[in-house]
Coordinates of N, CA and C in Angstrom, one line a residue:
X1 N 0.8 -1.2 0.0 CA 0.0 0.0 0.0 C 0.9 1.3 0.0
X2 N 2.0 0.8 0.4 CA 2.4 2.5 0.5 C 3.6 2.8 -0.8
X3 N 3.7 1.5 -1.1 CA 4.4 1.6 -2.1 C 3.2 2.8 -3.6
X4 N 1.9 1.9 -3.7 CA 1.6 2.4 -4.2 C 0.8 4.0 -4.0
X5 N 0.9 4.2 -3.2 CA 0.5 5.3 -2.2 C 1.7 6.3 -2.1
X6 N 2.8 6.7 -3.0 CA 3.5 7.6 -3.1 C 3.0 8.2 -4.0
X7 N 4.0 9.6 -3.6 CA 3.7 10.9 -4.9 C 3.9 10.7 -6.0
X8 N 5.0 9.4 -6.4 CA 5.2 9.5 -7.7 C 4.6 8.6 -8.5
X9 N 3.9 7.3 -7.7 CA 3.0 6.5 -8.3 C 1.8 6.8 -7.9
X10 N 0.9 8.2 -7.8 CA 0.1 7.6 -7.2 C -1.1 7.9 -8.2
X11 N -0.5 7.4 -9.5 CA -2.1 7.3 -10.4 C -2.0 5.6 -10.6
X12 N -1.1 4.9 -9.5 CA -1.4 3.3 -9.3 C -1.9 3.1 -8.3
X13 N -3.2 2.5 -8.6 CA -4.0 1.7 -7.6 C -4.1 0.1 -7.9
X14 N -4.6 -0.6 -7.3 CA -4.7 -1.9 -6.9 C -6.1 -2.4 -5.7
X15 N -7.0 -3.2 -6.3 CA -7.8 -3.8 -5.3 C -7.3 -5.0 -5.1
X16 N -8.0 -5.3 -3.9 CA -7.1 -6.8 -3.2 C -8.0 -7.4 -1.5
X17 N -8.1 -8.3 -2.1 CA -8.9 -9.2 -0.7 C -7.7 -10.3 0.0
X18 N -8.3 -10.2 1.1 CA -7.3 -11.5 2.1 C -8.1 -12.2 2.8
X19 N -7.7 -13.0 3.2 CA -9.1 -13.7 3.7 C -8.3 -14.9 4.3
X20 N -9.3 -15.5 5.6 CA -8.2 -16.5 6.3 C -9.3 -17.3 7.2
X21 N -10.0 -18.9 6.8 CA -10.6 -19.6 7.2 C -10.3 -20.2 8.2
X22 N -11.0 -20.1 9.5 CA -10.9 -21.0 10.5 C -11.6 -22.0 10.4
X23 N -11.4 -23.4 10.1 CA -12.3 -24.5 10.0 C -12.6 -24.8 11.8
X24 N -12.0 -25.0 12.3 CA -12.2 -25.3 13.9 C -12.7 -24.5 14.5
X25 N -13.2 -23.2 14.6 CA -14.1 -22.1 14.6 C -15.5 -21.7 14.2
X26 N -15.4 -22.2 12.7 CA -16.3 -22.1 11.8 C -16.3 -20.8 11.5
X27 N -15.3 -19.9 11.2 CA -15.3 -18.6 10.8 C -14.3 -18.1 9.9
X28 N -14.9 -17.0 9.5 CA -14.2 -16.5 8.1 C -13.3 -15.2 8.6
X29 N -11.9 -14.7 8.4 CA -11.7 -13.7 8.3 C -11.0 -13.0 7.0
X30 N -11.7 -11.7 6.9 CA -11.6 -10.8 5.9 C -11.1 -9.6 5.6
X31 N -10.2 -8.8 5.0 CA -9.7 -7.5 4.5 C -10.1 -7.3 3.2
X32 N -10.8 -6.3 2.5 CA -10.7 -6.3 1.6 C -11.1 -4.9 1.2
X33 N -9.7 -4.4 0.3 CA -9.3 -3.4 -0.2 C -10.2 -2.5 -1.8
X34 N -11.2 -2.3 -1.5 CA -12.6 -1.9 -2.5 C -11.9 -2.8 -4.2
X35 N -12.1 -4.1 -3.4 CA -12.4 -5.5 -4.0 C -13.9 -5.9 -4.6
X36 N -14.1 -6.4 -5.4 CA -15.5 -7.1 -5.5 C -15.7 -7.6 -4.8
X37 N -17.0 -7.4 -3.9 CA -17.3 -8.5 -2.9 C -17.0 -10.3 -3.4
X38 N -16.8 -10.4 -2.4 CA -16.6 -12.4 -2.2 C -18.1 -12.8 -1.9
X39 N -18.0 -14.1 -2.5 CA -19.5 -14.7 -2.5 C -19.5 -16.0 -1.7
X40 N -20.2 -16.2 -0.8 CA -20.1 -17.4 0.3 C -22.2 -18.0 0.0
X41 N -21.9 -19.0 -0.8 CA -22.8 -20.0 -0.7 C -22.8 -21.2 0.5
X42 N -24.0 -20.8 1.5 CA -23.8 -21.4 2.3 C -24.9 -22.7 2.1
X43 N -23.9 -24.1 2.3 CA -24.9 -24.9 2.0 C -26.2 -25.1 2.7
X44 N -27.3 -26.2 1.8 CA -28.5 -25.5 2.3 C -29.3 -24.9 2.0
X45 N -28.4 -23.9 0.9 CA -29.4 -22.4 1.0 C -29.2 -21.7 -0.9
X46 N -30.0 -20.8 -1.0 CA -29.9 -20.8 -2.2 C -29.3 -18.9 -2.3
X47 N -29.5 -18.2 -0.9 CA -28.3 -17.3 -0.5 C -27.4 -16.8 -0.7
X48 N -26.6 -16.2 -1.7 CA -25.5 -15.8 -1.4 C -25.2 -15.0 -0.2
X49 N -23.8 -15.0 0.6 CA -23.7 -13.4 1.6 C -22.7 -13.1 0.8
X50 N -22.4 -11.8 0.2 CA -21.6 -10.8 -0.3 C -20.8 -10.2 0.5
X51 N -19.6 -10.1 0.8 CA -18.7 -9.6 1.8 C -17.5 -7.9 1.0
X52 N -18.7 -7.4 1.2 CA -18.0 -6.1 0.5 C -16.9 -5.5 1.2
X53 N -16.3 -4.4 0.9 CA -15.2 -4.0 1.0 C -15.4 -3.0 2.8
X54 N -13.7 -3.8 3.1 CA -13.4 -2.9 4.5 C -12.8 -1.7 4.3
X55 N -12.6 -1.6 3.4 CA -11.8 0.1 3.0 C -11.4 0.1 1.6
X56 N -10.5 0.8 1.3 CA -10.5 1.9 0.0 C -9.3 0.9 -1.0
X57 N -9.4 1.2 -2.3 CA -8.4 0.7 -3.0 C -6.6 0.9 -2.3
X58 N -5.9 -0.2 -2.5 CA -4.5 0.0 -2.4 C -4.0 0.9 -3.4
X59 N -3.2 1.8 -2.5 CA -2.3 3.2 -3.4 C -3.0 4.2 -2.9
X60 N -4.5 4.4 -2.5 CA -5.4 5.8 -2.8 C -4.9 6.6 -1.3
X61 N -4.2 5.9 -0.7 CA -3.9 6.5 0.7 C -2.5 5.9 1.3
X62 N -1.6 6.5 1.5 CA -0.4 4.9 1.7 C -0.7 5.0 3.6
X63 N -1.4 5.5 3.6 CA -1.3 6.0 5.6 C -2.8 4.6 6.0
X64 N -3.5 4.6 4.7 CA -4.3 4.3 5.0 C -4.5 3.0 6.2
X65 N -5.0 2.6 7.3 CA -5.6 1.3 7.9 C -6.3 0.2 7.6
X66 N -5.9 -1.0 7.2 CA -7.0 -2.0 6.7 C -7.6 -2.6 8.0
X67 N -8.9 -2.8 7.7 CA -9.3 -3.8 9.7 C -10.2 -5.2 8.8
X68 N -10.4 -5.8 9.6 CA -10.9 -6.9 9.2 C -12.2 -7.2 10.0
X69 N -12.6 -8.0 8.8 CA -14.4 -8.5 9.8 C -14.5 -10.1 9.9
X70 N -14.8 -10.4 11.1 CA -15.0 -11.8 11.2 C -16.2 -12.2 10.8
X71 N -16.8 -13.5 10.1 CA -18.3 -13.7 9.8 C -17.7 -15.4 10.1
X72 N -19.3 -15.7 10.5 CA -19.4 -17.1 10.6 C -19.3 -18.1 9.5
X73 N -18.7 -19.2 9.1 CA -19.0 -19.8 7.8 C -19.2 -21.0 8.3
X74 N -20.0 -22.1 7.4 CA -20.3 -22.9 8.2 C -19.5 -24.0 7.2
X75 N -19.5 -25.8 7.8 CA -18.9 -26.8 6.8 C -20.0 -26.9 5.4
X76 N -19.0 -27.1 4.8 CA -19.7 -27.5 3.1 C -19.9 -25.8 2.5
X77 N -19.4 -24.9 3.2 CA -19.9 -23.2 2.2 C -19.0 -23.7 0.9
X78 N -19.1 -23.0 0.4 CA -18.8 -22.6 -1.0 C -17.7 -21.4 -1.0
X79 N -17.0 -20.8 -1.2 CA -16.1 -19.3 -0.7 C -15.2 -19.0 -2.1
X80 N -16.1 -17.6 -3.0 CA -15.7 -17.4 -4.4 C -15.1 -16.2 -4.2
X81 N -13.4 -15.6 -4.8 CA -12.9 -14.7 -4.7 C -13.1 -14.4 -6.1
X82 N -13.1 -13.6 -6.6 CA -12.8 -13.3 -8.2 C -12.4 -12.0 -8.8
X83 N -11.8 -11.6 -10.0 CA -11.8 -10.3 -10.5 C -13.0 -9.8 -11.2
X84 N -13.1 -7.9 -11.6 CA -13.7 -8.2 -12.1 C -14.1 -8.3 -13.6
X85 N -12.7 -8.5 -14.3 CA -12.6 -9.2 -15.2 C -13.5 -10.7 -15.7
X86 N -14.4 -11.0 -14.6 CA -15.1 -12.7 -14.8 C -16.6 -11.6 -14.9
X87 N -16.9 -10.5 -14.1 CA -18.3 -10.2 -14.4 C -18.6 -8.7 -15.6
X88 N -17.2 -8.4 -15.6 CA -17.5 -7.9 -16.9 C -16.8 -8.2 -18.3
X89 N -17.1 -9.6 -18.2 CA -16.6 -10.2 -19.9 C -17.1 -9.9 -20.7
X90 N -17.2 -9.0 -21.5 CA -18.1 -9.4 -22.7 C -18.2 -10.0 -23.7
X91 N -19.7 -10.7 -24.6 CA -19.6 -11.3 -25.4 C -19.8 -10.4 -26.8
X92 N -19.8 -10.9 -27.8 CA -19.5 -10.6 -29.3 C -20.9 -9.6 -29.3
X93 N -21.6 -9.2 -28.6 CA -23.0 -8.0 -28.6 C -22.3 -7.2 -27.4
X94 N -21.5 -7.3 -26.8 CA -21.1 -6.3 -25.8 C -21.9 -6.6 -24.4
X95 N -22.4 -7.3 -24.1 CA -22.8 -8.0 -23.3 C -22.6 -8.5 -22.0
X96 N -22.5 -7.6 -21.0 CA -21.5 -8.3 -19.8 C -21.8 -9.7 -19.5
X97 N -20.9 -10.6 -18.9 CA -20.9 -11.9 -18.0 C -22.1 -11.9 -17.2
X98 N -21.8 -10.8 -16.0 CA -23.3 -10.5 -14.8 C -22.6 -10.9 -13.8
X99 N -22.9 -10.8 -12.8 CA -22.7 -11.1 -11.1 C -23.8 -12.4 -11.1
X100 N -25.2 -12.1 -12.2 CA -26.4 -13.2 -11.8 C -26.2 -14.5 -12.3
X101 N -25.0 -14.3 -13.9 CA -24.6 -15.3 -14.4 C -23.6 -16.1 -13.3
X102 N -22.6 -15.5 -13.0 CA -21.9 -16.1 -12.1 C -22.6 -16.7 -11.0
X103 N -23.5 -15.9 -10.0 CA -24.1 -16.9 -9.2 C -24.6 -17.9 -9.6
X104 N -25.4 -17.6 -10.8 CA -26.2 -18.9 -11.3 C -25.1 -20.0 -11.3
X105 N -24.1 -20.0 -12.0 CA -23.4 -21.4 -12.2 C -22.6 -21.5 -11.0
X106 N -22.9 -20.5 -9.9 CA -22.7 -21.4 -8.6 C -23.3 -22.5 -8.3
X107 N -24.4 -21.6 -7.7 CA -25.9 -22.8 -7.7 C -25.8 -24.0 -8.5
X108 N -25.8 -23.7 -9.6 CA -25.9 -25.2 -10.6 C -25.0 -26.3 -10.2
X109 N -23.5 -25.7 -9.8 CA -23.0 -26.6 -9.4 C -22.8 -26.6 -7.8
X110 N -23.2 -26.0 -7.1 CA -22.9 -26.0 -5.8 C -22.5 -27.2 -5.1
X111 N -22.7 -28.4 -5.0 CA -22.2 -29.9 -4.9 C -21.0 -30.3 -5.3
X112 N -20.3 -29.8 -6.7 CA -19.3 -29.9 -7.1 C -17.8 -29.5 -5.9
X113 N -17.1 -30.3 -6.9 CA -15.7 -29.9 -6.0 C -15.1 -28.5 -6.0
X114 N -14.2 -27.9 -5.5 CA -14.3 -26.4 -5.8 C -13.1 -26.5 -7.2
X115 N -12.3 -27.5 -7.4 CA -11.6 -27.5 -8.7 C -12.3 -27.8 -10.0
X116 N -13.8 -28.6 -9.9 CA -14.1 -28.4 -11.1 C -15.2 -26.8 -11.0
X117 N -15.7 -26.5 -9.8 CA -16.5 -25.6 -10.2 C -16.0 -24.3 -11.3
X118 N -14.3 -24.0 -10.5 CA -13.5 -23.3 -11.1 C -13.1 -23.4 -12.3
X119 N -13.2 -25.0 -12.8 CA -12.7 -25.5 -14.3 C -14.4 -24.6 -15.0
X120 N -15.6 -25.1 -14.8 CA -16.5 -24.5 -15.0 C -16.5 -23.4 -15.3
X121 N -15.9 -22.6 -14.3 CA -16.7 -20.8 -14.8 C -15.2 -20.4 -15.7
X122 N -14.6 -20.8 -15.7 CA -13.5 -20.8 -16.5 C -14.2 -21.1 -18.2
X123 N -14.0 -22.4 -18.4 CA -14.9 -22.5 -19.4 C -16.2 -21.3 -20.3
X124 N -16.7 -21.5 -19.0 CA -18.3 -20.5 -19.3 C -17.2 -18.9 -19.6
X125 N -16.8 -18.5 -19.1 CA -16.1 -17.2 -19.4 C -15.3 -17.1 -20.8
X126 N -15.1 -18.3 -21.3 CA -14.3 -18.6 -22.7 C -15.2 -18.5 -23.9
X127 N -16.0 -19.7 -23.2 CA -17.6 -19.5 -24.3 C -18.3 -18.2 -24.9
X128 N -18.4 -17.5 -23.4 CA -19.0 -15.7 -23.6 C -18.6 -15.3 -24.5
X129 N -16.8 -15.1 -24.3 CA -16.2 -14.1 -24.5 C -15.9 -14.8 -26.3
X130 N -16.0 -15.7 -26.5 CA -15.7 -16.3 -27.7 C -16.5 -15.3 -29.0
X131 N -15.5 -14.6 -30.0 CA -15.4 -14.2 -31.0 C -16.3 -12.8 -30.6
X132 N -15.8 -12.1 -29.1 CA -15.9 -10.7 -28.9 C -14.8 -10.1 -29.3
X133 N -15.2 -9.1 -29.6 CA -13.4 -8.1 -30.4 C -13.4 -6.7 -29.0
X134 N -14.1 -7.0 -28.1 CA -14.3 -6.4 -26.8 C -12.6 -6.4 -25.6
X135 N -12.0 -5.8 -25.4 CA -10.8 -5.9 -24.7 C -11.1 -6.5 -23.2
X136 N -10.3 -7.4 -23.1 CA -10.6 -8.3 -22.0 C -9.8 -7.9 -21.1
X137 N -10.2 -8.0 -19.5 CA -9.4 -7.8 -18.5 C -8.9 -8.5 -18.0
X138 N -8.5 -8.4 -17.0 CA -7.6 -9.7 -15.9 C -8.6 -10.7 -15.5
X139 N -8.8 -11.8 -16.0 CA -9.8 -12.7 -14.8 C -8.8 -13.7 -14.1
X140 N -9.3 -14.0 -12.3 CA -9.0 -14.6 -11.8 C -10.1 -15.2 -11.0
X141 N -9.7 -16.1 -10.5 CA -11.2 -16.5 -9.7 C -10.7 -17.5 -8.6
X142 N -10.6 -17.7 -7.1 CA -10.2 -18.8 -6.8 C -11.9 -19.0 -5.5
X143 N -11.5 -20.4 -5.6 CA -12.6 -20.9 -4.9 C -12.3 -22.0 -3.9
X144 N -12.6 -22.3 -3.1 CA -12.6 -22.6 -1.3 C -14.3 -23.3 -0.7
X145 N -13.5 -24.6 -1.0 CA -15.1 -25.2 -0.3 C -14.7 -25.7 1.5
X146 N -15.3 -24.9 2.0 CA -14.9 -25.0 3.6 C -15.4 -26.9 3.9
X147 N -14.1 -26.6 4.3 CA -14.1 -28.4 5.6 C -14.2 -28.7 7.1
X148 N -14.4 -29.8 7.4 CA -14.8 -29.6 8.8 C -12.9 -29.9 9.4

């Protein structure tokens, strides 16, 4: 942060989540630097909770303080980090991906392992974007099925 938070870089920003699972607790902890919210499918339920941002992009302040929020997560959640490069892909009409698209093929596969879900929206984001002349961003995505 404070790197990017000097005078001489400071038309460089960066968003960024951290996040640290207690399975023996059943709890989640979270920083996240005006990140896309994280998506926790908790099994059971057809719910997302959305874990929006604890403070401001990295760079916009180097003095700035990050704090963190604890939430409960329970066994079997689902725990999606992503860019937002996965919800605004567009297809060959200009067309974004969606946040609704992505949840949906949570849900669809919610059962799944978290390596194939990921193989999944991987896929589905290739398909989209297939024969857009639309400039594509960074996608990442990692996914976390909590254990007991």
């Amino acid at each position: 942060n404070a790197l990017l938070g000097t005078r001489e870089n400071r038309v460089l920003f960066a968003t960024a989540c951290y996040m640290v699972v207690s399975r023996s607790e059943g709890k989640l902890r979270y920083a996240s630097a005006g990140h896309n919210p994280a998506l926790i499918l908790e099994p059971e339920s057809d719910e997302f909770k959305e874990l929006g941002a604890t403070g401001i992009p990295l760079g916009v302040d180097a003095d700035y303080t990050y704090e963190g929020r604890d939430i409960d997560v329970a066994p079997g959640a689902l725990v999606v980090l992503y860019t937002d490069g996965i919800v605004e892909a567009r297809n060959h009409t200009g067309e974004q991906f969606g946040l609704d698209k992505l949840k949906g093929l949570l849900l669809d596969h919610r059962e799944a392992p978290a390596t194939q879900v990921t193989r999944v929206l991987n896929e589905a984001i290739a398909v989209w974007c297939r024969g857009s002349t639309f400039t594509r961003d960074d996608i990442a995505i990692v996914v976390v099925r909590v254990s007991t």
